[in-house]
């Protein structure tokens, strides 16, 4: 039995092509010093500083990068059951070109090279995984990272790789017994503290692995809880003054009068949307607290039969659950209520956005603001499972690999929103960090935070959703090896069968029983049990502003307003089922030769795919009595496409320490499942049907990349690469046909007439757009400069992105593509020597467009930077103590509409501090 202790942060970096990963600083560890080279003199051996742990992992990362023929970056656990991050997305953000989407301060989805998350293919043990999202994106936070052995982001595919990722492919691999032969028993215990919720959450993991003769078995389990609280003053956005000028009533007259009186604004044509929509006001201001309780459980297992290095038979299982309960408590004010209009304009700004002709009403009193108190509860349960078998056989010059498996996920979302509303005059204005609503000078005004008797019950709104996602795969790969310039040829085939089904429904409860509306406009907020919101959620005072308010807890709301066992009934109009079958075959070859004594490595090939799609959904119809219904059964439709995808990867060693790499390929991302779903909705007054389209083709990308790498000895690297993608076939809605002679009924059941209805469907648009970028990497040990700096070093990377695609603004305001961050960088300063290790890391993502509000005004998420720290000490060969800190400076998440002068988001999720012990025998 062998005792080893490895550096967690080192594990983050072992396997990073480019050695580009700014390792997660909250997980830095140190391995014990190993013996020096036995061939060295005894005195030198006694005084030698031997590279281990983090520094060793950097060297291994550089070696892996150097031997890789294409472009890829990896995170590898160099020790069993010791993956460096609790959250896969937060680990991947440190790879060049990878950014993450954060929700309430936690990493969730991954964006590779600025492209949407659904543009990335995710596999576990070479099987495309399901997360139950209802789409093609994968929510990385559902997986217990302690069960993961490695993650690779592959940016330049070979023809042998499964298609489906324009941005790239994220390949997850779980642990197997022969990864670390012999008996291994590993356990860890950790407590994590959130600085706002002030909760301490436990987490533990356990793994046992053994190999005996030709057989090996591995079992592991991970269980963790996380309580995360986020405080947010947000929801503020621009709304055009046409909200009132379009009405043509007394509210319109008053709005126009106030605009002229207080701001000197007179429209040349009140019906000209391009003119009117450039006068904007604050649509909504909200103070809200989120409390997110997560419960994550994961299991993995692996059986291996390995009688020799030439034959291996493996069965893997990976399953678990991820359950969350999120409570949200809102106190919000909607200026643009149906009963309101402008009262007094106290302040306006006609200079900040004058380039676009936009005037912002910064501080306004309104005649009848809609004040809302909302108690929201979201209960999400996700179960995932994956089972796979793999055979690897080498005989003579032949290599044969077989793979078969299943990946599935089930998800349910049970949401509720208890809504109380008060209409009253009030004043809403921008502040430096967000917005606020205060009493106005009108005598009928209210203190929105302390007037529970003024809020009338409107509804207890409920929704319920179920998603089933299943995928079966079988694959054969064959390789023949040569002893010549042609080193090997590879060919193979793959069959996949994916089915996704979604059910959804919603219902409002407005009385003590279903269908009863006796609570509406009768019951007030004060009639329910109230508590201060910070007492309900626990923890610190509200962080976004100096205030507190009373609200109804979700526990009370569920007990009082919701019948026992109630779930919203499914709506036929929201149902869809998509089945997708793909047959793929490929062939490729590897070449190795010299040009003027410079070694050259080439991989080239092509992949053929044929995909058939069959989808179904209910079609909306009009009943003879004038009501709207659906077809008795789902209506099905089929589509198909086929394509040949070429790929090329090569590198040349210009010198022993200088390498140039190149790659080119065509890749694709399949259409969104919601676009493929063949369901129909009708707009009877517009004589229009909107259908899904099973005949959609994929979105394709032609791409190439070049890079140069300078190796600075065994533990340093300077690297740069440039990539370019031309993306075509983006999906958008267009008129595709006409349904003739549709009978339209009046509400009383009489026939209105017989009409032709236009059919709109998602289609692959003409044209293309380009995404390009530069990635830079530097790994520099400081001990090169002076021996006194032994143990110190820096690991950094920077990515710049550019795109020809612009956001869609009906006012022709130029914007970047939604979600594209132009600049990201990571920098990690580390110290590691003997049993002690320390690390500080900074991760930065520049501002990006979060959405286009009302298709007019770009809303930005501000640039965000986060500092993470870690300190560890190796107590004995078998025990290690770790202190970790995430977002230790408690950075706020902020955003704005068009200019920082008009903030939309001011959000705090706090820092996370954890203390843990790891034991390995």
CSV table of C-alpha atoms in Angstrom, one decimal, residues 326-765:
chain,number,residue,atom,x,y,z
A,326,UNK,CA,-34.2,28.9,-4.0
A,327,UNK,CA,-36.2,31.5,-2.0
A,328,UNK,CA,-36.5,34.9,-3.4
A,329,UNK,CA,-38.1,37.9,-1.7
A,330,UNK,CA,-38.8,41.0,-3.7
A,331,UNK,CA,-40.0,44.5,-3.0
A,332,UNK,CA,-40.4,46.1,-6.4
A,333,UNK,CA,-41.9,49.1,-8.0
A,334,UNK,CA,-43.1,49.3,-11.6
A,335,UNK,CA,-43.4,52.9,-12.8
A,336,UNK,CA,-45.2,51.9,-16.0
A,337,UNK,CA,-48.3,50.4,-14.5
A,338,UNK,CA,-51.5,50.4,-16.6
A,339,UNK,CA,-53.0,53.0,-14.2
A,340,UNK,CA,-50.1,55.4,-14.1
A,341,UNK,CA,-48.5,58.2,-16.0
A,342,UNK,CA,-45.9,61.0,-15.5
A,343,UNK,CA,-46.5,63.3,-12.6
A,344,UNK,CA,-43.3,65.5,-12.2
A,345,UNK,CA,-39.9,65.1,-13.9
A,346,UNK,CA,-37.4,66.1,-11.2
A,347,UNK,CA,-34.3,65.4,-13.2
A,348,UNK,CA,-33.4,64.3,-16.7
A,349,UNK,CA,-30.2,63.6,-18.7
A,350,UNK,CA,-30.0,64.6,-22.3
A,351,UNK,CA,-26.2,64.6,-22.6
A,352,UNK,CA,-24.8,61.2,-21.7
A,353,UNK,CA,-26.5,59.3,-24.5
A,354,UNK,CA,-26.9,62.3,-26.9
A,355,UNK,CA,-24.9,60.4,-29.5
A,356,UNK,CA,-27.9,58.2,-29.9
A,357,UNK,CA,-30.5,60.9,-29.3
A,358,UNK,CA,-31.6,59.4,-26.1
A,359,UNK,CA,-33.0,61.4,-23.2
A,360,UNK,CA,-33.1,59.6,-19.8
A,361,UNK,CA,-35.7,60.7,-17.2
A,362,UNK,CA,-33.5,60.1,-14.1
A,363,UNK,CA,-35.9,61.1,-11.3
A,364,UNK,CA,-39.7,61.1,-11.8
A,365,UNK,CA,-42.9,61.1,-9.7
A,366,UNK,CA,-45.6,58.9,-11.1
A,367,UNK,CA,-49.3,59.1,-10.5
A,368,UNK,CA,-50.0,55.4,-9.8
A,369,UNK,CA,-46.9,53.2,-9.4
A,370,UNK,CA,-47.5,49.4,-9.2
A,371,UNK,CA,-45.7,48.3,-6.0
A,372,UNK,CA,-45.3,44.6,-5.6
A,373,UNK,CA,-44.2,42.3,-2.8
A,374,UNK,CA,-43.3,38.9,-4.2
A,375,UNK,CA,-42.4,35.7,-2.3
A,376,UNK,CA,-40.9,33.3,-4.8
A,377,UNK,CA,-40.0,29.6,-4.3
A,378,UNK,CA,-38.2,27.5,-6.9
A,379,UNK,CA,-37.7,23.8,-6.2
A,380,UNK,CA,-35.5,22.0,-8.7
A,381,UNK,CA,-34.6,18.3,-8.6
A,382,UNK,CA,-32.2,16.8,-11.1
A,383,UNK,CA,-31.2,13.1,-11.3
A,384,UNK,CA,-28.5,12.1,-13.8
A,385,UNK,CA,-27.1,8.7,-14.6
A,386,UNK,CA,-24.6,7.3,-17.0
A,387,UNK,CA,-23.4,3.8,-17.7
A,388,UNK,CA,-20.8,2.8,-20.2
A,389,UNK,CA,-18.6,-0.1,-21.3
A,390,UNK,CA,-15.3,0.2,-23.1
A,391,UNK,CA,-12.9,-2.3,-24.7
A,392,UNK,CA,-9.4,-1.4,-25.8
A,393,UNK,CA,-7.4,-4.1,-27.6
A,394,UNK,CA,-4.0,-3.9,-29.2
A,395,UNK,CA,-2.9,-6.9,-31.3
A,396,UNK,CA,0.1,-6.6,-33.6
A,397,UNK,CA,-0.2,-3.4,-35.6
A,398,UNK,CA,-3.9,-3.2,-34.9
A,399,UNK,CA,-5.8,-1.2,-32.2
A,400,UNK,CA,-9.5,-1.8,-31.7
A,401,UNK,CA,-11.7,0.2,-29.4
A,402,UNK,CA,-15.3,-0.4,-28.6
A,403,UNK,CA,-17.6,1.9,-26.7
A,404,UNK,CA,-21.3,1.6,-25.8
A,405,UNK,CA,-23.3,3.4,-23.2
A,406,UNK,CA,-26.3,5.4,-22.0
A,407,UNK,CA,-26.6,8.9,-20.5
A,408,UNK,CA,-29.8,10.3,-19.1
A,409,UNK,CA,-31.2,13.0,-16.9
A,410,UNK,CA,-34.5,13.8,-15.3
A,411,UNK,CA,-35.4,17.3,-14.1
A,412,UNK,CA,-38.4,18.8,-12.4
A,413,UNK,CA,-39.0,22.4,-11.6
A,414,UNK,CA,-41.8,23.4,-9.2
A,415,UNK,CA,-42.0,27.2,-8.9
A,416,UNK,CA,-44.4,29.4,-7.0
A,417,UNK,CA,-44.8,33.2,-6.7
A,418,UNK,CA,-47.1,34.8,-4.1
A,419,UNK,CA,-48.0,38.3,-5.4
A,420,UNK,CA,-49.4,41.3,-3.5
A,421,UNK,CA,-49.9,44.6,-5.2
A,422,UNK,CA,-50.5,48.2,-4.2
A,423,UNK,CA,-51.2,51.1,-6.6
A,424,UNK,CA,-50.1,54.5,-5.3
A,425,UNK,CA,-48.2,57.6,-6.3
A,426,UNK,CA,-44.5,57.4,-5.7
A,427,UNK,CA,-41.1,58.7,-6.9
A,428,UNK,CA,-38.5,56.5,-8.6
A,429,UNK,CA,-34.9,57.7,-9.3
A,430,UNK,CA,-31.4,56.5,-10.1
A,431,UNK,CA,-28.8,56.3,-7.4
A,432,UNK,CA,-25.0,55.7,-7.8
A,433,UNK,CA,-25.4,52.0,-7.5
A,434,UNK,CA,-28.9,51.2,-8.7
A,435,UNK,CA,-32.3,52.7,-8.1
A,436,UNK,CA,-34.8,53.5,-5.3
A,437,UNK,CA,-38.5,54.2,-4.9
A,438,UNK,CA,-39.5,56.8,-2.2
A,439,UNK,CA,-42.8,58.6,-1.3
A,440,UNK,CA,-43.7,61.4,-3.6
A,441,UNK,CA,-45.3,64.8,-2.7
A,442,UNK,CA,-48.8,63.4,-3.6
A,443,UNK,CA,-50.9,63.1,-0.4
A,444,UNK,CA,-52.0,59.6,-1.5
A,445,UNK,CA,-48.4,58.3,-1.6
A,446,UNK,CA,-47.2,55.4,0.6
A,447,UNK,CA,-44.0,54.1,2.2
A,448,UNK,CA,-43.8,51.0,-0.1
A,449,UNK,CA,-41.7,49.1,2.5
A,450,UNK,CA,-43.9,49.6,5.5
A,451,UNK,CA,-47.6,49.7,4.3
A,452,UNK,CA,-48.7,46.0,4.4
A,453,UNK,CA,-52.4,46.9,4.7
A,454,UNK,CA,-52.2,48.7,1.3
A,455,UNK,CA,-51.0,45.6,-0.6
A,456,UNK,CA,-53.9,43.4,-2.0
A,457,UNK,CA,-53.6,39.8,-2.8
A,458,UNK,CA,-53.4,39.2,-6.6
A,459,UNK,CA,-52.4,35.5,-7.0
A,460,UNK,CA,-50.3,32.6,-5.9
A,461,UNK,CA,-48.9,31.7,-9.2
A,462,UNK,CA,-47.5,28.2,-9.8
A,463,UNK,CA,-45.6,26.5,-12.7
A,464,UNK,CA,-44.4,22.9,-13.0
A,465,UNK,CA,-42.0,21.5,-15.6
A,466,UNK,CA,-40.6,18.0,-16.2
A,467,UNK,CA,-37.8,17.2,-18.6
A,468,UNK,CA,-36.6,13.7,-19.6
A,469,UNK,CA,-33.3,13.5,-21.6
A,470,UNK,CA,-31.9,10.2,-22.8
A,471,UNK,CA,-29.0,9.3,-25.1
A,472,UNK,CA,-27.7,6.0,-26.3
A,473,UNK,CA,-24.3,5.6,-28.0
A,474,UNK,CA,-22.3,2.9,-29.7
A,475,UNK,CA,-18.9,3.5,-31.3
A,476,UNK,CA,-16.1,1.5,-33.0
A,477,UNK,CA,-12.6,2.8,-33.6
A,478,UNK,CA,-9.9,0.9,-35.5
A,479,UNK,CA,-6.2,1.9,-35.9
A,480,UNK,CA,-3.4,0.3,-38.0
A,481,UNK,CA,0.1,1.4,-37.1
A,482,UNK,CA,2.9,1.7,-39.7
A,483,UNK,CA,6.7,2.1,-39.3
A,484,UNK,CA,7.1,4.8,-41.9
A,485,UNK,CA,6.2,8.4,-42.7
A,486,UNK,CA,2.6,7.2,-42.5
A,487,UNK,CA,2.5,6.4,-38.8
A,488,UNK,CA,-1.1,5.2,-38.6
A,489,UNK,CA,-4.5,5.2,-40.1
A,490,UNK,CA,-7.8,5.4,-38.1
A,491,UNK,CA,-11.3,4.7,-39.2
A,492,UNK,CA,-14.5,4.1,-37.3
A,493,UNK,CA,-18.2,4.8,-36.9
A,494,UNK,CA,-20.6,6.0,-34.2
A,495,UNK,CA,-24.4,5.7,-33.7
A,496,UNK,CA,-26.3,8.0,-31.3
A,497,UNK,CA,-29.9,8.1,-30.4
A,498,UNK,CA,-31.1,11.1,-28.4
A,499,UNK,CA,-34.6,11.7,-27.1
A,500,UNK,CA,-35.8,14.7,-25.1
A,501,UNK,CA,-39.4,15.3,-23.8
A,502,UNK,CA,-40.7,18.3,-22.0
A,503,UNK,CA,-43.9,18.9,-20.2
A,504,UNK,CA,-45.0,22.3,-18.7
A,505,UNK,CA,-48.0,23.8,-17.0
A,506,UNK,CA,-49.0,26.8,-14.9
A,507,UNK,CA,-52.0,27.8,-12.8
A,508,UNK,CA,-53.0,30.7,-10.5
A,509,UNK,CA,-54.5,30.0,-7.1
A,510,UNK,CA,-56.7,32.9,-6.0
A,511,UNK,CA,-58.8,31.5,-3.2
A,512,UNK,CA,-59.0,28.7,-0.7
A,513,UNK,CA,-59.9,26.1,-3.4
A,514,UNK,CA,-59.1,25.8,-7.1
A,515,UNK,CA,-61.3,28.1,-9.2
A,516,UNK,CA,-62.2,30.2,-6.2
A,517,UNK,CA,-61.2,33.9,-6.5
A,518,UNK,CA,-62.4,35.2,-3.1
A,519,UNK,CA,-58.9,36.3,-2.0
A,520,UNK,CA,-58.5,38.7,-4.9
A,521,UNK,CA,-58.7,42.4,-3.8
A,522,UNK,CA,-60.0,41.3,-0.4
A,523,UNK,CA,-57.1,39.7,1.4
A,524,UNK,CA,-54.1,42.0,2.2
A,525,UNK,CA,-50.5,41.4,2.9
A,526,UNK,CA,-51.2,42.3,6.6
A,527,UNK,CA,-53.6,39.4,6.8
A,528,UNK,CA,-50.8,36.9,6.6
A,529,UNK,CA,-48.0,36.2,9.0
A,530,UNK,CA,-45.1,38.6,8.3
A,531,UNK,CA,-41.5,38.6,9.3
A,532,UNK,CA,-38.5,40.8,8.4
A,533,UNK,CA,-37.0,39.4,5.3
A,534,UNK,CA,-33.5,39.2,6.8
A,535,UNK,CA,-34.9,37.2,9.7
A,536,UNK,CA,-36.6,34.8,7.3
A,537,UNK,CA,-33.5,34.1,5.3
A,538,UNK,CA,-31.0,34.4,8.2
A,539,UNK,CA,-27.6,36.0,8.1
A,540,UNK,CA,-26.4,39.5,7.8
A,541,UNK,CA,-28.4,42.7,7.2
A,542,UNK,CA,-29.4,43.4,3.6
A,543,UNK,CA,-26.1,44.2,1.7
A,544,UNK,CA,-27.2,46.2,-1.3
A,545,UNK,CA,-28.9,49.0,0.6
A,546,UNK,CA,-29.5,50.2,4.2
A,547,UNK,CA,-33.1,48.9,4.5
A,548,UNK,CA,-35.2,45.9,5.7
A,549,UNK,CA,-38.8,45.0,5.0
A,550,UNK,CA,-41.5,42.6,6.2
A,551,UNK,CA,-42.7,39.8,3.9
A,552,UNK,CA,-44.5,36.4,3.9
A,553,UNK,CA,-42.1,33.5,4.1
A,554,UNK,CA,-42.3,30.8,1.5
A,555,UNK,CA,-42.9,28.2,4.1
A,556,UNK,CA,-46.0,30.0,5.2
A,557,UNK,CA,-47.1,30.7,1.6
A,558,UNK,CA,-46.9,27.0,0.7
A,559,UNK,CA,-48.8,25.9,3.8
A,560,UNK,CA,-51.5,28.4,3.6
A,561,UNK,CA,-52.2,29.1,-0.1
A,562,UNK,CA,-51.3,25.8,-1.7
A,563,UNK,CA,-53.5,22.7,-1.5
A,564,UNK,CA,-51.6,19.6,-0.2
A,565,UNK,CA,-50.0,17.7,-3.1
A,566,UNK,CA,-50.8,20.4,-5.6
A,567,UNK,CA,-48.9,20.6,-8.9
A,568,UNK,CA,-49.7,22.7,-11.9
A,569,UNK,CA,-51.4,20.7,-14.6
A,570,UNK,CA,-49.5,20.3,-17.9
A,571,UNK,CA,-50.4,22.4,-20.8
A,572,UNK,CA,-50.6,20.6,-24.2
A,573,UNK,CA,-49.4,23.7,-26.0
A,574,UNK,CA,-46.1,23.5,-24.1
A,575,UNK,CA,-45.4,19.8,-24.8
A,576,UNK,CA,-42.7,18.7,-27.2
A,577,UNK,CA,-40.8,15.5,-27.9
A,578,UNK,CA,-37.7,15.4,-30.1
A,579,UNK,CA,-35.9,12.3,-31.2
A,580,UNK,CA,-32.6,12.6,-33.0
A,581,UNK,CA,-30.6,9.7,-34.6
A,582,UNK,CA,-27.1,10.1,-36.0
A,583,UNK,CA,-24.9,7.8,-38.0
A,584,UNK,CA,-21.3,8.9,-38.3
A,585,UNK,CA,-18.2,7.5,-40.0
A,586,UNK,CA,-14.7,8.8,-40.3
A,587,UNK,CA,-11.2,8.1,-41.6
A,588,UNK,CA,-8.0,9.9,-40.8
A,589,UNK,CA,-4.2,9.4,-41.0
A,590,UNK,CA,-1.2,10.5,-39.0
A,591,UNK,CA,2.1,11.4,-40.6
A,592,UNK,CA,5.6,12.1,-39.1
A,593,UNK,CA,8.5,13.3,-41.2
A,594,UNK,CA,11.3,15.8,-41.2
A,595,UNK,CA,11.7,19.0,-43.2
A,596,UNK,CA,15.4,20.2,-43.0
A,597,UNK,CA,15.9,18.2,-39.8
A,598,UNK,CA,12.8,19.8,-38.3
A,599,UNK,CA,10.2,17.1,-37.1
A,600,UNK,CA,6.7,17.6,-38.5
A,601,UNK,CA,3.5,15.9,-37.2
A,602,UNK,CA,0.3,15.9,-39.3
A,603,UNK,CA,-3.2,14.6,-38.7
A,604,UNK,CA,-5.8,14.8,-41.4
A,605,UNK,CA,-9.1,13.2,-42.1
A,606,UNK,CA,-12.8,13.7,-42.7
A,607,UNK,CA,-16.0,12.8,-40.8
A,608,UNK,CA,-19.3,11.9,-42.5
A,609,UNK,CA,-22.6,12.4,-40.5
A,610,UNK,CA,-26.2,11.8,-41.3
A,611,UNK,CA,-28.9,12.9,-38.8
A,612,UNK,CA,-32.6,12.2,-38.8
A,613,UNK,CA,-34.9,14.2,-36.6
A,614,UNK,CA,-38.5,13.3,-35.7
A,615,UNK,CA,-40.3,15.8,-33.4
A,616,UNK,CA,-43.9,16.2,-32.3
A,617,UNK,CA,-46.1,18.6,-30.4
A,618,UNK,CA,-49.7,19.7,-30.1
A,619,UNK,CA,-51.1,22.2,-32.7
A,620,UNK,CA,-53.3,25.0,-31.5
A,621,UNK,CA,-56.7,25.0,-33.1
A,622,UNK,CA,-59.9,27.1,-32.8
A,623,UNK,CA,-63.0,25.3,-31.6
A,624,UNK,CA,-66.4,25.9,-33.3
A,625,UNK,CA,-67.5,27.8,-30.1
A,626,UNK,CA,-64.7,30.3,-30.6
A,627,UNK,CA,-62.5,29.0,-27.8
A,628,UNK,CA,-58.9,27.8,-28.4
A,629,UNK,CA,-57.9,24.2,-28.1
A,630,UNK,CA,-55.3,21.7,-29.3
A,631,UNK,CA,-55.2,18.7,-31.6
A,632,UNK,CA,-56.3,15.4,-29.9
A,633,UNK,CA,-52.8,13.9,-30.4
A,634,UNK,CA,-49.4,15.4,-31.0
A,635,UNK,CA,-48.5,16.1,-34.6
A,636,UNK,CA,-45.2,14.7,-35.9
A,637,UNK,CA,-42.8,15.8,-38.6
A,638,UNK,CA,-39.4,14.6,-39.8
A,639,UNK,CA,-36.3,16.2,-41.1
A,640,UNK,CA,-32.7,15.1,-42.0
A,641,UNK,CA,-29.4,16.3,-43.1
A,642,UNK,CA,-25.9,15.0,-43.9
A,643,UNK,CA,-22.5,16.5,-44.1
A,644,UNK,CA,-18.8,15.8,-44.5
A,645,UNK,CA,-16.6,17.6,-42.0
A,646,UNK,CA,-12.8,17.8,-42.8
A,647,UNK,CA,-10.1,18.4,-40.2
A,648,UNK,CA,-6.4,19.1,-40.2
A,649,UNK,CA,-3.9,19.4,-37.3
A,650,UNK,CA,-0.2,19.8,-37.5
A,651,UNK,CA,2.9,21.0,-35.6
A,652,UNK,CA,6.5,21.5,-36.5
A,653,UNK,CA,9.5,21.7,-34.1
A,654,UNK,CA,11.6,24.6,-35.5
A,655,UNK,CA,14.1,23.9,-32.7
A,656,UNK,CA,14.3,21.9,-29.5
A,657,UNK,CA,12.5,24.6,-27.6
A,658,UNK,CA,10.4,26.3,-30.3
A,659,UNK,CA,7.2,24.8,-31.8
A,660,UNK,CA,4.6,26.1,-34.3
A,661,UNK,CA,1.2,24.5,-34.3
A,662,UNK,CA,-1.7,24.8,-36.9
A,663,UNK,CA,-5.2,23.5,-37.2
A,664,UNK,CA,-8.2,23.8,-39.6
A,665,UNK,CA,-11.6,22.1,-39.7
A,666,UNK,CA,-15.3,22.5,-40.3
A,667,UNK,CA,-17.5,21.9,-37.3
A,668,UNK,CA,-21.2,22.2,-36.4
A,669,UNK,CA,-23.7,22.8,-33.6
A,670,UNK,CA,-27.1,21.2,-34.0
A,671,UNK,CA,-30.3,23.3,-33.8
A,672,UNK,CA,-31.9,24.0,-30.4
A,673,UNK,CA,-34.4,21.5,-29.4
A,674,UNK,CA,-37.1,24.1,-28.9
A,675,UNK,CA,-36.6,25.2,-32.6
A,676,UNK,CA,-36.9,21.6,-33.8
A,677,UNK,CA,-40.0,20.9,-31.7
A,678,UNK,CA,-43.0,20.6,-34.1
A,679,UNK,CA,-45.6,22.4,-32.0
A,680,UNK,CA,-47.9,25.1,-33.3
A,681,UNK,CA,-49.2,28.3,-31.8
A,682,UNK,CA,-51.8,30.5,-33.5
A,683,UNK,CA,-52.4,34.2,-33.5
A,684,UNK,CA,-56.0,34.3,-34.8
A,685,UNK,CA,-56.3,38.1,-35.2
A,686,UNK,CA,-53.0,38.3,-37.0
A,687,UNK,CA,-53.8,35.3,-39.3
A,688,UNK,CA,-50.5,33.7,-38.3
A,689,UNK,CA,-49.2,30.3,-37.2
A,690,UNK,CA,-45.8,29.8,-35.6
A,691,UNK,CA,-44.3,26.3,-35.9
A,692,UNK,CA,-41.2,24.5,-34.9
A,693,UNK,CA,-39.0,23.1,-37.8
A,694,UNK,CA,-37.6,19.6,-37.7
A,695,UNK,CA,-36.0,20.3,-41.1
A,696,UNK,CA,-33.6,22.8,-39.6
A,697,UNK,CA,-29.9,22.3,-40.6
A,698,UNK,CA,-27.0,22.7,-38.1
A,699,UNK,CA,-25.1,26.0,-37.8
A,700,UNK,CA,-21.6,25.4,-39.3
A,701,UNK,CA,-18.2,26.9,-38.7
A,702,UNK,CA,-15.2,27.0,-40.9
A,703,UNK,CA,-12.2,27.6,-38.5
A,704,UNK,CA,-8.5,27.7,-38.4
A,705,UNK,CA,-5.8,28.4,-35.8
A,706,UNK,CA,-2.1,29.0,-35.6
A,707,UNK,CA,0.2,29.2,-32.6
A,708,UNK,CA,3.8,29.4,-31.5
A,709,UNK,CA,5.3,28.0,-28.2
A,710,UNK,CA,8.6,28.8,-26.7
A,711,UNK,CA,9.7,26.3,-24.0
A,712,UNK,CA,11.9,27.8,-21.3
A,713,UNK,CA,13.6,24.7,-20.0
A,714,UNK,CA,11.5,22.1,-18.3
A,715,UNK,CA,9.3,24.4,-16.2
A,716,UNK,CA,8.5,27.5,-18.2
A,717,UNK,CA,6.5,28.4,-21.3
A,718,UNK,CA,5.6,31.4,-23.4
A,719,UNK,CA,2.9,30.8,-25.9
A,720,UNK,CA,0.6,32.7,-28.3
A,721,UNK,CA,-2.1,31.6,-30.7
A,722,UNK,CA,-4.6,33.2,-33.1
A,723,UNK,CA,-7.9,31.6,-34.0
A,724,UNK,CA,-10.6,32.5,-36.6
A,725,UNK,CA,-14.1,31.1,-37.1
A,726,UNK,CA,-16.6,31.9,-39.8
A,727,UNK,CA,-20.1,30.8,-38.6
A,728,UNK,CA,-23.0,30.4,-41.0
A,729,UNK,CA,-26.5,29.1,-40.9
A,730,UNK,CA,-27.6,30.9,-37.7
A,731,UNK,CA,-31.2,30.2,-36.9
A,732,UNK,CA,-33.9,32.9,-37.1
A,733,UNK,CA,-37.7,33.1,-37.7
A,734,UNK,CA,-39.0,33.7,-41.2
A,735,UNK,CA,-42.2,33.3,-43.3
A,736,UNK,CA,-42.0,29.8,-44.7
A,737,UNK,CA,-45.4,29.1,-46.2
A,738,UNK,CA,-49.2,29.6,-46.1
A,739,UNK,CA,-52.1,27.5,-44.8
A,740,UNK,CA,-55.1,28.1,-47.0
A,741,UNK,CA,-58.8,28.2,-46.2
A,742,UNK,CA,-58.6,28.3,-42.4
A,743,UNK,CA,-62.0,28.9,-40.8
A,744,UNK,CA,-61.9,31.6,-38.1
A,745,UNK,CA,-64.6,31.8,-35.5
A,746,UNK,CA,-65.9,34.7,-33.4
A,747,UNK,CA,-66.1,34.5,-29.6
A,748,UNK,CA,-69.8,33.7,-29.8
A,749,UNK,CA,-69.2,30.7,-32.1
A,750,UNK,CA,-70.3,32.3,-35.4
A,751,UNK,CA,-68.0,32.1,-38.4
A,752,UNK,CA,-65.8,35.2,-38.8
A,753,UNK,CA,-64.6,34.0,-42.2
A,754,UNK,CA,-62.2,31.8,-44.1
A,755,UNK,CA,-58.7,33.0,-44.4
A,756,UNK,CA,-55.1,32.1,-45.5
A,757,UNK,CA,-52.7,32.0,-42.5
A,758,UNK,CA,-49.0,32.7,-42.8
A,759,UNK,CA,-46.7,30.1,-41.3
A,760,UNK,CA,-43.5,31.3,-39.5
A,761,UNK,CA,-40.8,28.9,-38.6
A,762,UNK,CA,-37.1,29.0,-37.5
A,763,UNK,CA,-34.8,28.7,-40.6
A,764,UNK,CA,-31.1,28.8,-41.3
A,765,UNK,CA,-30.4,32.4,-42.3
